[in-house]
mmCIF file of C-alpha atoms and ligand atoms in Angstrom:
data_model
loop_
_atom_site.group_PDB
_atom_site.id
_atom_site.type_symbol
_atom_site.label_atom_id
_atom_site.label_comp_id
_atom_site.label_asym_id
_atom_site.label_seq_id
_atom_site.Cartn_x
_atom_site.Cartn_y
_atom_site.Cartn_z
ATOM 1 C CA UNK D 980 83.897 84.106 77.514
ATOM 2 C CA UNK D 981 84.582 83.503 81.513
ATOM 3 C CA UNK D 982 81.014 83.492 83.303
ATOM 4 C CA UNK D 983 80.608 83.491 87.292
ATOM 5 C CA UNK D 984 77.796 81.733 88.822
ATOM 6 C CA UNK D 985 75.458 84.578 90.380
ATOM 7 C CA UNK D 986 74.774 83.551 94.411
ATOM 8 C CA UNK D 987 71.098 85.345 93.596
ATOM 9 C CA UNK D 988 68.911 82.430 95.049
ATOM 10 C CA UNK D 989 66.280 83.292 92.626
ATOM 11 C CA UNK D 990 64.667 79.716 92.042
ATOM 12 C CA UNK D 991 64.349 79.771 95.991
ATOM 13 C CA UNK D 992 60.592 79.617 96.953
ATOM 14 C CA UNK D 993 61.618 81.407 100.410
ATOM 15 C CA UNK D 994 63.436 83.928 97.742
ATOM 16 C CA UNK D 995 60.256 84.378 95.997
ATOM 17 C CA UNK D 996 57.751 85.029 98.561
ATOM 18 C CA UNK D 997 60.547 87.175 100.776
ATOM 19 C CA UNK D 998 60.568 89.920 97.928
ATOM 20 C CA UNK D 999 57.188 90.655 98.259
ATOM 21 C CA UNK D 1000 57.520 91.546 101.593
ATOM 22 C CA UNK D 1001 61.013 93.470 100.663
ATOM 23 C CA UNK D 1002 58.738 95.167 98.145
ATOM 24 C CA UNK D 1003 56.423 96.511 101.099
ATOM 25 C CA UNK D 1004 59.294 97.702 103.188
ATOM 26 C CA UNK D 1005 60.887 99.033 100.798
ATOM 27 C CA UNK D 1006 61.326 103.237 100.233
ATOM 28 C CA UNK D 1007 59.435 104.046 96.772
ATOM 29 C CA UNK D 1008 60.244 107.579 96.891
ATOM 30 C CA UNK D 1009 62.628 107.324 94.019
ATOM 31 C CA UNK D 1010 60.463 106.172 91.556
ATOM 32 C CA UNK D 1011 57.944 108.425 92.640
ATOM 33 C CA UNK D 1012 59.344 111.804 92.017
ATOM 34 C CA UNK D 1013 61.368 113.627 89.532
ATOM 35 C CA UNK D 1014 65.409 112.848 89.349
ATOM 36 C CA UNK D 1015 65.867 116.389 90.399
ATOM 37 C CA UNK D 1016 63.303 116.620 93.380
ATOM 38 C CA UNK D 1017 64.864 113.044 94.912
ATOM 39 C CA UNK D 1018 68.777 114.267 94.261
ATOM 40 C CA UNK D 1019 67.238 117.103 96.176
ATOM 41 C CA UNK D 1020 65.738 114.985 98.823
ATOM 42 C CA UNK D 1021 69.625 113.271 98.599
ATOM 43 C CA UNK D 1022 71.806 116.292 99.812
ATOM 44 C CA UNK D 1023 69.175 116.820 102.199
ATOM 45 C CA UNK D 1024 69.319 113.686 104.081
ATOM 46 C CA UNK D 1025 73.206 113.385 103.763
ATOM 47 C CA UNK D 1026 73.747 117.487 104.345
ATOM 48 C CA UNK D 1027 71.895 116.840 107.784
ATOM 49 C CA UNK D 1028 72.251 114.513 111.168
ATOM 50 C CA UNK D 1029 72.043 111.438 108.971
ATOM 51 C CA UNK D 1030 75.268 112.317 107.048
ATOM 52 C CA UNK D 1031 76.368 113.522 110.081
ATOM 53 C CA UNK D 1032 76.568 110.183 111.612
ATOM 54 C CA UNK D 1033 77.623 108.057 108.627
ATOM 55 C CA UNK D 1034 81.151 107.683 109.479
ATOM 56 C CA UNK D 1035 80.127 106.406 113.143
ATOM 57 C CA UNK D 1036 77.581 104.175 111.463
ATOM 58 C CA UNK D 1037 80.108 102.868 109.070
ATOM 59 C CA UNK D 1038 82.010 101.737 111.682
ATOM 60 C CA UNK D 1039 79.110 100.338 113.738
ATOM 61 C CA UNK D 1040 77.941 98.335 110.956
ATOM 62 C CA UNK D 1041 81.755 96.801 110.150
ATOM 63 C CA UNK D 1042 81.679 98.385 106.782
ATOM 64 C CA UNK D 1043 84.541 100.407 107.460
ATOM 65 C CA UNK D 1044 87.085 97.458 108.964
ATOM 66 C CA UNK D 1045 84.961 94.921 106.779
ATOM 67 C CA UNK D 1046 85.825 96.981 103.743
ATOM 68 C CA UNK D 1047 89.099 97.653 104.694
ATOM 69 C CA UNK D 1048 90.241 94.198 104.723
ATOM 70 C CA UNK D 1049 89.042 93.535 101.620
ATOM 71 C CA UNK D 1050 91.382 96.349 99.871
ATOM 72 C CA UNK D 1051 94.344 95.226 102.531
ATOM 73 C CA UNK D 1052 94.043 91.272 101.351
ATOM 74 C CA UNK D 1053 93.846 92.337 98.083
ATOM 75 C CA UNK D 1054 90.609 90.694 97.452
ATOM 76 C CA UNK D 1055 90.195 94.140 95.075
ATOM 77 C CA UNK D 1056 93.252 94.692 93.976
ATOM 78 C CA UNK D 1057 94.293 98.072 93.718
ATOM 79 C CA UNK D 1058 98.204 97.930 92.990
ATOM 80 C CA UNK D 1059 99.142 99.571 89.416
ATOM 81 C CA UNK D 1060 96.048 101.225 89.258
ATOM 82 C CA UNK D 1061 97.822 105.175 88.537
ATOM 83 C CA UNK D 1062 94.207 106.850 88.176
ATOM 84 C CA UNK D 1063 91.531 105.800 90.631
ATOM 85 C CA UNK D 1064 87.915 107.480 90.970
ATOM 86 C CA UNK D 1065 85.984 106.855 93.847
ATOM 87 C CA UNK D 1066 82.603 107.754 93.463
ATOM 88 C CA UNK D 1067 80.262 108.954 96.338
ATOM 89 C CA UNK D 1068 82.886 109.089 98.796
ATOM 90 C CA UNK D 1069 80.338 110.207 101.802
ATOM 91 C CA UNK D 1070 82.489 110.182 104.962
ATOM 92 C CA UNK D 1071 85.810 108.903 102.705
ATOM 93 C CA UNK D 1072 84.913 105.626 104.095
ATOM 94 C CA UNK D 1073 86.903 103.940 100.738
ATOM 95 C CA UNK D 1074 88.980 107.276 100.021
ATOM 96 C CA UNK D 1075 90.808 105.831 102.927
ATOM 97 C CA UNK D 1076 91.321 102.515 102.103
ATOM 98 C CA UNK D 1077 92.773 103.946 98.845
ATOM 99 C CA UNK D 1078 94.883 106.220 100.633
ATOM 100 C CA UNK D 1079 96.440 103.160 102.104
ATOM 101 C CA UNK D 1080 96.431 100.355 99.873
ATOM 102 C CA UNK D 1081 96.805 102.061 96.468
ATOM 103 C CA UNK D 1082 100.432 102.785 94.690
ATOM 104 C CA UNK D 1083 101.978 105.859 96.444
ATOM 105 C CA UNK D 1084 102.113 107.316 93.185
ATOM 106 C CA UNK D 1085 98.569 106.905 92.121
ATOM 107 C CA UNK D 1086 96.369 109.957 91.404
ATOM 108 C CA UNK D 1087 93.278 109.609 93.896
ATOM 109 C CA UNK D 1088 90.298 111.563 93.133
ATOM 110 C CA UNK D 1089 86.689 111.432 95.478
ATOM 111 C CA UNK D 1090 83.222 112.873 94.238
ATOM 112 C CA UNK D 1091 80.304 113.144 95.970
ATOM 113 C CA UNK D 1092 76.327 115.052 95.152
ATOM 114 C CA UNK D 1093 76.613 116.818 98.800
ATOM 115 C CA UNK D 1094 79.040 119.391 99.858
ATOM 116 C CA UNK D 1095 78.866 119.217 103.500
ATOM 117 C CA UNK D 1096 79.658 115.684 102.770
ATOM 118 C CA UNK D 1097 82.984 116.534 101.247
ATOM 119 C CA UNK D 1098 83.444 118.760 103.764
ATOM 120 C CA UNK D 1099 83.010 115.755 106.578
ATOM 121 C CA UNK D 1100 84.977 113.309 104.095
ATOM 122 C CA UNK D 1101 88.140 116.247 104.380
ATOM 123 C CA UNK D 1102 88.223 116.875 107.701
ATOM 124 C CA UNK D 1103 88.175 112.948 108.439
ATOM 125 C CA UNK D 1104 91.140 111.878 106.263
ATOM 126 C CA UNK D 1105 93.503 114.548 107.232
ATOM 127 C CA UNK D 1106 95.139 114.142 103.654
ATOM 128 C CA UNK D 1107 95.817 116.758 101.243
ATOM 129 C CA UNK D 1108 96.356 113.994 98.603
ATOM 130 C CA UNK D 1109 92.951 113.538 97.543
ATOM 131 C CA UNK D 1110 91.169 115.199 95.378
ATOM 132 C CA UNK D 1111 87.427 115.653 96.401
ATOM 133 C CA UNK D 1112 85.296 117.868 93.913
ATOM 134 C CA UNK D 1113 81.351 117.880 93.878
ATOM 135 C CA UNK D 1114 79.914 115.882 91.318
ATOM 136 C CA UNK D 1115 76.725 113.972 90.290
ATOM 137 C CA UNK D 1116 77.518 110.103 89.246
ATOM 138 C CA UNK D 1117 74.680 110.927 87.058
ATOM 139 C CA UNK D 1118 76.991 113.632 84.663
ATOM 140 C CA UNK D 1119 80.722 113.136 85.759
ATOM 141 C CA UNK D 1120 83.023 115.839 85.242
ATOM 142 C CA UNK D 1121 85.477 113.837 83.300
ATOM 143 C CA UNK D 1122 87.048 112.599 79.967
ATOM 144 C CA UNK D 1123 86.445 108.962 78.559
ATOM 145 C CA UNK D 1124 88.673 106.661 79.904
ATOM 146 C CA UNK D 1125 90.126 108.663 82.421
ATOM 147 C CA UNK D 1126 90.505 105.990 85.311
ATOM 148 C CA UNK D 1127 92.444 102.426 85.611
ATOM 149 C CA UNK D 1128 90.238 102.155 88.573
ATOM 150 C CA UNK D 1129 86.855 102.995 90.361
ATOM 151 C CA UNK D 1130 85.195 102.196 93.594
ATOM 152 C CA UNK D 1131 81.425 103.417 94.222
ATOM 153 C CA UNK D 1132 79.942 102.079 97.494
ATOM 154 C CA UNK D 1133 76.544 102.387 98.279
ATOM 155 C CA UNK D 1134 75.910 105.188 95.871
ATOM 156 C CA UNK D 1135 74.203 103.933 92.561
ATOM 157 C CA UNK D 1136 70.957 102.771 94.764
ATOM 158 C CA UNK D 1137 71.242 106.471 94.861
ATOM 159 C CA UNK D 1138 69.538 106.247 91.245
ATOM 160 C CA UNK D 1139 66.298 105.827 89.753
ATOM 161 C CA UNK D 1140 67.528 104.548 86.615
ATOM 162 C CA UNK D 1141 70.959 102.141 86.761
ATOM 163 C CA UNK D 1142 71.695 102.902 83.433
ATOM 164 C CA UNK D 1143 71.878 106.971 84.567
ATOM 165 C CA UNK D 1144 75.452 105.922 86.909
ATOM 166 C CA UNK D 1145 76.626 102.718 84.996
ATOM 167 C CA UNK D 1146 76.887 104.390 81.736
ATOM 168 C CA UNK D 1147 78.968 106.999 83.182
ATOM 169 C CA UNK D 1148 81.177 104.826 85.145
ATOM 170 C CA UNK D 1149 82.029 102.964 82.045
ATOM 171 C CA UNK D 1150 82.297 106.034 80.235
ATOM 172 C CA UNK D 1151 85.347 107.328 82.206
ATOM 173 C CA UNK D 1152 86.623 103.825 82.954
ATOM 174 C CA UNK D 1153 89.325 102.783 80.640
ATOM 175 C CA UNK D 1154 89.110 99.523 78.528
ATOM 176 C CA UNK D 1155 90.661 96.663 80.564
ATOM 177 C CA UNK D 1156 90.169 99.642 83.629
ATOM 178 C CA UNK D 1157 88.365 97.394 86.636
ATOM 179 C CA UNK D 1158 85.914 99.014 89.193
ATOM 180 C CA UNK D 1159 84.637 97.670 93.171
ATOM 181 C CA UNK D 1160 81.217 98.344 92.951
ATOM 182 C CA UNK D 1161 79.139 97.490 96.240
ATOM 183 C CA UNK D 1162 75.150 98.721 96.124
ATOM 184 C CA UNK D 1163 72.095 97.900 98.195
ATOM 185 C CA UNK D 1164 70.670 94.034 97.346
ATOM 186 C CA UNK D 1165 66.502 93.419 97.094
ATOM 187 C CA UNK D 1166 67.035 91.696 100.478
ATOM 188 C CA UNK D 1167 65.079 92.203 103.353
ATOM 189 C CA UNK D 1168 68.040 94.217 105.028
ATOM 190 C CA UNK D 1169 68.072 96.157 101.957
ATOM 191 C CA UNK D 1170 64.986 97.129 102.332
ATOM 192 C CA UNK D 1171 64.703 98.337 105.306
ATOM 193 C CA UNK D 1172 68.689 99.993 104.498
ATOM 194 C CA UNK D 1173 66.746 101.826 101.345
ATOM 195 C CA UNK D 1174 64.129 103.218 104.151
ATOM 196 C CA UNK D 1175 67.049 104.593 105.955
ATOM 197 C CA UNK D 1176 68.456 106.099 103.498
ATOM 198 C CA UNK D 1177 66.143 107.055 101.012
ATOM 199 C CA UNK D 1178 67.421 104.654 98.470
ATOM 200 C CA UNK D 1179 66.268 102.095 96.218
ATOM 201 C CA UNK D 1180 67.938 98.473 96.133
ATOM 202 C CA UNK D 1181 69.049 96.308 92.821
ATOM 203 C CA UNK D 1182 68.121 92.701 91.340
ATOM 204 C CA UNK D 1183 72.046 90.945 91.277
ATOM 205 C CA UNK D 1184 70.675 88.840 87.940
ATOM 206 C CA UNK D 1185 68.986 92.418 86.516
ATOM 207 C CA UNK D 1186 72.288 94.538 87.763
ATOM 208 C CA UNK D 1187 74.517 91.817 86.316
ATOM 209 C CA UNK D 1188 72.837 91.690 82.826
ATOM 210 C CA UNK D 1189 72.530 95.803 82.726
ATOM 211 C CA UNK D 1190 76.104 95.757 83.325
ATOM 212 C CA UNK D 1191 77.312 92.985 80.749
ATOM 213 C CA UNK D 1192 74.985 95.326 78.122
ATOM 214 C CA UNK D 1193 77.404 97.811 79.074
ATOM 215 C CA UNK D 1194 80.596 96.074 78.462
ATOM 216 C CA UNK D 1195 81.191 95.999 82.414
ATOM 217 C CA UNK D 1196 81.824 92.690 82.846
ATOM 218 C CA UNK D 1197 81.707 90.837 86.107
ATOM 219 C CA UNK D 1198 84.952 89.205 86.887
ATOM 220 C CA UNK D 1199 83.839 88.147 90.732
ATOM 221 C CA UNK D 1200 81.549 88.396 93.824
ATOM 222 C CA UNK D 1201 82.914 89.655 96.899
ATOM 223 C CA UNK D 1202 81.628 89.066 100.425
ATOM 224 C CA UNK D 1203 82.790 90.683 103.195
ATOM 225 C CA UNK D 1204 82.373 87.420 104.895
ATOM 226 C CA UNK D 1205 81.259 83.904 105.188
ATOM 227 C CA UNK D 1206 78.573 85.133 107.458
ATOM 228 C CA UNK D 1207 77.942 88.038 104.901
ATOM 229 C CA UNK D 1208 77.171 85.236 102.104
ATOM 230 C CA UNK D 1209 75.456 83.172 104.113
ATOM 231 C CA UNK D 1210 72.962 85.446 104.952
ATOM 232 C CA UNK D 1211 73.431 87.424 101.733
ATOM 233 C CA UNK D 1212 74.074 90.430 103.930
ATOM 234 C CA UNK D 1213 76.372 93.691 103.238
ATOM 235 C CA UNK D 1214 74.735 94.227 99.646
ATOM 236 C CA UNK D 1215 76.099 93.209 96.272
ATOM 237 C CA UNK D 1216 80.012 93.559 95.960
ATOM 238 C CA UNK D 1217 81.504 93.192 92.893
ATOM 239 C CA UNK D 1218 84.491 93.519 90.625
ATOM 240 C CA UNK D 1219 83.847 94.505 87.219
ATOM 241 C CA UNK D 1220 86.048 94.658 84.639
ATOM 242 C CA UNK D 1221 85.120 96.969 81.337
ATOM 243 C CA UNK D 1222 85.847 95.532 77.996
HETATM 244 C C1 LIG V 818 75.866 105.688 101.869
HETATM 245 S S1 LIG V 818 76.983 106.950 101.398
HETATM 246 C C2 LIG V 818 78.346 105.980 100.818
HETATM 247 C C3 LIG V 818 79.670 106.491 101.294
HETATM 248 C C4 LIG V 818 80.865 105.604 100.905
HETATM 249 N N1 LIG V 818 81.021 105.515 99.473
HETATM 250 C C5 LIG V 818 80.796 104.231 101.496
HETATM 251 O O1 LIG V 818 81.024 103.241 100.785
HETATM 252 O O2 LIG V 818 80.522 104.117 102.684
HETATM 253 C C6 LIG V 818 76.310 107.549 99.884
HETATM 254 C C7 LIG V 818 76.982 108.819 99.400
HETATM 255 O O3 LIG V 818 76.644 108.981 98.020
HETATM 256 C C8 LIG V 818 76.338 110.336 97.773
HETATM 257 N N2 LIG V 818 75.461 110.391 96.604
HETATM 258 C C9 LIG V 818 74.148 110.097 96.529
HETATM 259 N N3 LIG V 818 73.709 110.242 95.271
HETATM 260 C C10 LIG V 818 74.772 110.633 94.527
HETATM 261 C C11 LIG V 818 74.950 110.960 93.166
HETATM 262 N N4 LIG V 818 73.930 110.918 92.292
HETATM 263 N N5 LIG V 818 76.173 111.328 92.762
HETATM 264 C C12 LIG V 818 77.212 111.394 93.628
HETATM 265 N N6 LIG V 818 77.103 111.101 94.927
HETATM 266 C C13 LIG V 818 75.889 110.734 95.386
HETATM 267 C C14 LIG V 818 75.699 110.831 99.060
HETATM 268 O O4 LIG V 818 75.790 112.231 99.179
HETATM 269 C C15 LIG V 818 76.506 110.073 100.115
HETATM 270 O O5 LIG V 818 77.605 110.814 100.550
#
């Protein structure tokens, strides 16, 4: 079995003594209350200003052409993918990039926890070919194996527990199905991202083995650039591939 090389810097001393200061900075609010009173605390902050301004933000912080380019290169490669999930679609920052890089006849379906976001996410794609229904990554709405594909950016940090959102993911993902998952790093500009947003941030090594327990296997790393892995900036970006 094919294993990739984790870039997780973990037997770095400067690694070591950063994530005790990532630890300060960052939000504990998920771990501190119950899964309902934080998804609560969720739609709040994305039904307000904040989720008002994600699209603009999205752009301002080069996820949106960043991410783009890595669906138009191919670097995730959505071509014969007929059944595509995206999960958390906020603003439709990836619903987009699906809309133009996935097979003109593939079924595209977005979900998202907060209604005015779906709202936002409609009115910015202009596109009636999308699909966007409310629904917790938590408890998806659909059958087993339902997808070839899924992309879920910046939405399982949304989770106490991992294990809550991967389970479902793989769940709905069919067997040989393979998924772009990007989520906040324990970096220091996690941190201070998971204070933003009311978010917690992931391990790669702990992710990584969580999802290998779960059949999701990780076929590669993906930075949105050099500078991006240099600096280990932009989160962890993955492509998994269920087995
Ligand atoms: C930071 S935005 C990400 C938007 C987009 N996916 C991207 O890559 O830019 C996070 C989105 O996830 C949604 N979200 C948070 N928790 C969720 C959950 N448990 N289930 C579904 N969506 C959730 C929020 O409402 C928000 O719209």
């Amino acid at each position: 079995m094919s294993q990739i090389r984790l870039s997780d810097g973990k037997c770095d001393t400067h690694a070591r003594r950063s994530s005790f200061i990532n630890r300060v900075v960052e939000n504990d609010l998920i771990q501190q209350v119950s899964y309902e009173e934080y998804r609560e605390k969720v739609k709040h902050v994305y039904g307000g200003p904040k989720g008002a301004m994600l699209a603009t933000a999205s752009m301002l912080s080069l996820h949106i052409p960043l991410g783009k380019r890595l669906f138009r290169t191919r670097q995730f490669d959505l071509r014969g993918m007929k059944s595509i999930l995206d999960v958390g679609s906020g603003a439709g920052q990836i619903v987009q990039h699906l809309l133009d890089f996935a097979d003109p006849d593939a079924r595209i379906i977005g979900t998202d926890l907060s209604q005015p976001m779906l709202r936002r996410a409609r009115q910015r794609l202009k596109s009636n070919r999308p699909s966007l229904v409310a629904a917790d990554l938590a408890s998806l709405p659909f059958a087993d194996a339902s997808f070839d594909g899924i992309t879920c950016g910046y939405v399982l940090e949304h989770l106490p527990d991992p294990r809550m959102g991967l389970g479902e993911l793989a769940r709905v993902l069919r067997v040989g199905g393979r998924m772009f998952l990007l989520t906040t790093e324990d970096t220091f500009s996690g941190a201070w991202t998971s204070r933003i947003w009311c978010c917690r941030t992931y391990n790669r090594r702990e992710l990584w083995e969580l999802c290998e327990s779960l059949g999701l296997h990780w076929k590669k790393e993906i930075w949105f650039t050099r500078m991006h892995q240099a600096i280990r900036a932009g989160g962890i970006c993955v492509e998994i591939e269920k087995r």
